PDB file of C-alpha atoms in Angstrom:
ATOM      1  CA  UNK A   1     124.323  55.940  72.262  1.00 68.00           C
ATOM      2  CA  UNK A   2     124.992  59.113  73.437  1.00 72.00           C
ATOM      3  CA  UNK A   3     122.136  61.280  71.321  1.00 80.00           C
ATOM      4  CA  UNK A   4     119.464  63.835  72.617  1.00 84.00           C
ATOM      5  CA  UNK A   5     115.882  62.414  74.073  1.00 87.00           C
ATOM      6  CA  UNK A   6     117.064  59.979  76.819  1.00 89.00           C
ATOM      7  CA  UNK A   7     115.951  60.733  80.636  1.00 90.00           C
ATOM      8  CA  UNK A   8     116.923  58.643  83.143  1.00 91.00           C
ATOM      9  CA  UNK A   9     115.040  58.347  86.537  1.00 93.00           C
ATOM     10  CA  UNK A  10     115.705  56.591  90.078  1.00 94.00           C
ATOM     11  CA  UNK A  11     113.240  54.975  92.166  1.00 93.00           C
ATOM     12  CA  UNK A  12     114.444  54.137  95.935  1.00 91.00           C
ATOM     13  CA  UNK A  13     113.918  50.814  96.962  1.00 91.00           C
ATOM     14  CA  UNK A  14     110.390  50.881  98.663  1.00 88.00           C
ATOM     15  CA  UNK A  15     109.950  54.452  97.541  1.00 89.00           C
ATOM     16  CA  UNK A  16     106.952  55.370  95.123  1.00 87.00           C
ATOM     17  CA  UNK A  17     108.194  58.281  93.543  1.00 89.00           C
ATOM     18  CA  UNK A  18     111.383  58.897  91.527  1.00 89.00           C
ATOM     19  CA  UNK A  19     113.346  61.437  90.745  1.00 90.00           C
ATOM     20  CA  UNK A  20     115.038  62.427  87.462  1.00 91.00           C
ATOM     21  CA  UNK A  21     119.141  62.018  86.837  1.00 91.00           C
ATOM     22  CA  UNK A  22     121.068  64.157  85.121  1.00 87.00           C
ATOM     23  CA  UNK A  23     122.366  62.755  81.895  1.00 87.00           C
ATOM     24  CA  UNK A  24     125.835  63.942  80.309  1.00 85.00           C
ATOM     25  CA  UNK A  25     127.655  62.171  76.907  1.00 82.00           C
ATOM     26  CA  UNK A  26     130.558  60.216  78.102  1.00 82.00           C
ATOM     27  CA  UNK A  27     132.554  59.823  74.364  1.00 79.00           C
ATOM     28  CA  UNK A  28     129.626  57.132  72.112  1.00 79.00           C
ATOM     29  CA  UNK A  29     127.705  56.550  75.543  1.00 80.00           C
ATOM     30  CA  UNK A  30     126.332  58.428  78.332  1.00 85.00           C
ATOM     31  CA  UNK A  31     126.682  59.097  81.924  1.00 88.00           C
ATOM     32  CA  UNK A  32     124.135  58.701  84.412  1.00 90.00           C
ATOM     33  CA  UNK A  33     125.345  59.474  88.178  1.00 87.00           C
ATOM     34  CA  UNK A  34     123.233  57.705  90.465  1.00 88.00           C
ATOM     35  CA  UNK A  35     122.819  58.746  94.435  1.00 88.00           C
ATOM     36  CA  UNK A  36     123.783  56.008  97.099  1.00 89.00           C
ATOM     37  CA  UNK A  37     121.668  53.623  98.071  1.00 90.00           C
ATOM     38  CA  UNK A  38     119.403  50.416  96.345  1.00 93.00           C
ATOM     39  CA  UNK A  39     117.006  51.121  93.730  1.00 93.00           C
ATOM     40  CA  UNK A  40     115.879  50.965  90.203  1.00 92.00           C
ATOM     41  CA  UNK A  41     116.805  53.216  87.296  1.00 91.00           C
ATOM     42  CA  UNK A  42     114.678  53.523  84.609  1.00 92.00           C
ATOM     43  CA  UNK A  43     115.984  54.729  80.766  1.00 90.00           C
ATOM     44  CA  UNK A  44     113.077  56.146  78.654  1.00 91.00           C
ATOM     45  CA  UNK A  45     113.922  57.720  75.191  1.00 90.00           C
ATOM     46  CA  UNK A  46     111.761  60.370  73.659  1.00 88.00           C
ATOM     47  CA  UNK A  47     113.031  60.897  70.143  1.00 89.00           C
ATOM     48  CA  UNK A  48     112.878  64.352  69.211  1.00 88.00           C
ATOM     49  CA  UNK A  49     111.178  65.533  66.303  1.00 90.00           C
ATOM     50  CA  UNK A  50     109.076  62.659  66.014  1.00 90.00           C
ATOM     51  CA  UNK A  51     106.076  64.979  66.698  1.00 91.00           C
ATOM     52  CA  UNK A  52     106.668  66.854  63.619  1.00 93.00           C
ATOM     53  CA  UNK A  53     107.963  64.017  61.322  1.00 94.00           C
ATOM     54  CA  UNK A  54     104.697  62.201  61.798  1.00 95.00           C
ATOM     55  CA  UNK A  55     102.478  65.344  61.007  1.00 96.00           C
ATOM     56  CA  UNK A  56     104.954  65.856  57.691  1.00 96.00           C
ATOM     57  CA  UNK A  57     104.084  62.106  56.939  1.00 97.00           C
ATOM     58  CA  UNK A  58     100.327  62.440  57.253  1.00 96.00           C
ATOM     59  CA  UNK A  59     100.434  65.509  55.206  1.00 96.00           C
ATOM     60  CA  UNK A  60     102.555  63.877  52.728  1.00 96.00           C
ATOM     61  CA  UNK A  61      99.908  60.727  52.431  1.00 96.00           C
ATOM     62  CA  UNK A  62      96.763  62.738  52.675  1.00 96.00           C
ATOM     63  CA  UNK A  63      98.221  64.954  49.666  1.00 96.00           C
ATOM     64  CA  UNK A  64      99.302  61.591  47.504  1.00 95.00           C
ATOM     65  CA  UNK A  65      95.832  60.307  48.191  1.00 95.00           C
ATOM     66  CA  UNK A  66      94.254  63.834  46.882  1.00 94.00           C
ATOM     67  CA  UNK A  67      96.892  63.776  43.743  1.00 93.00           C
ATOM     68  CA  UNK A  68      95.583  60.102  42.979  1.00 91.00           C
ATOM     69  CA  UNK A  69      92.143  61.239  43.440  1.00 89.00           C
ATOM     70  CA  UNK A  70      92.282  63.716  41.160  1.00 89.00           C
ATOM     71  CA  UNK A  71      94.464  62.132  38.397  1.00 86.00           C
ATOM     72  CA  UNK A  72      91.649  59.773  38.696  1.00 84.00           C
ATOM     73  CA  UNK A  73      89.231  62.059  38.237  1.00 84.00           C
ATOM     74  CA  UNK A  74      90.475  63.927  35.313  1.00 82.00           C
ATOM     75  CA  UNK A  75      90.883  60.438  33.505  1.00 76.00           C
ATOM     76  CA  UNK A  76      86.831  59.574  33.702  1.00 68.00           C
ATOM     77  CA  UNK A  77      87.952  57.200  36.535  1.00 55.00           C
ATOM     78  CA  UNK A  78      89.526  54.487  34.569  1.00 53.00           C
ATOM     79  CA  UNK A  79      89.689  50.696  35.871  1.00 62.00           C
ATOM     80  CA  UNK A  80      92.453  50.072  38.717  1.00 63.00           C
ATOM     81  CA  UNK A  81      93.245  46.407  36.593  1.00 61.00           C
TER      82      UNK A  81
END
């Protein structure tokens, strides 16, 4: 699907390096334009954001696990059963 994050890179046959493609949205998929010649492409997708949403989840489950603790607290630590 045509949505931000995706690189695309080209290896040459027999070549050890690669070099990045330009990607463009082509209507619900995207267009890679590859140079002549044999070799492999290779699609990697790097969402973006995903950085950020798993420090917001941490700091979302570190503060549950404080509320808990200290509902738990102010209770005289009652039995979990």
């Amino acid at each position: 699907a045509a949505i931000p994050g995706w690189q695309a890179r080209f290896t040459p046959a027999g070549a050890t390096t690669s070099e990045a493609l330009g990607i463009a949205p082509d209507g619900l998929v995207q267009e890679v334009v590859l140079p002549a010649g044999r070799g492999t492409v290779t699609f990697s997708y790097d969402p973006p954001g995903l950085v950020a949403g798993l420090g917001l989840a941490g700091a979302g489950l570190i503060a549950l696990v404080a509320l808990v603790v200290a509902g738990r607290r102010r209770r005289g630590a009652a039995p979990l059963s």
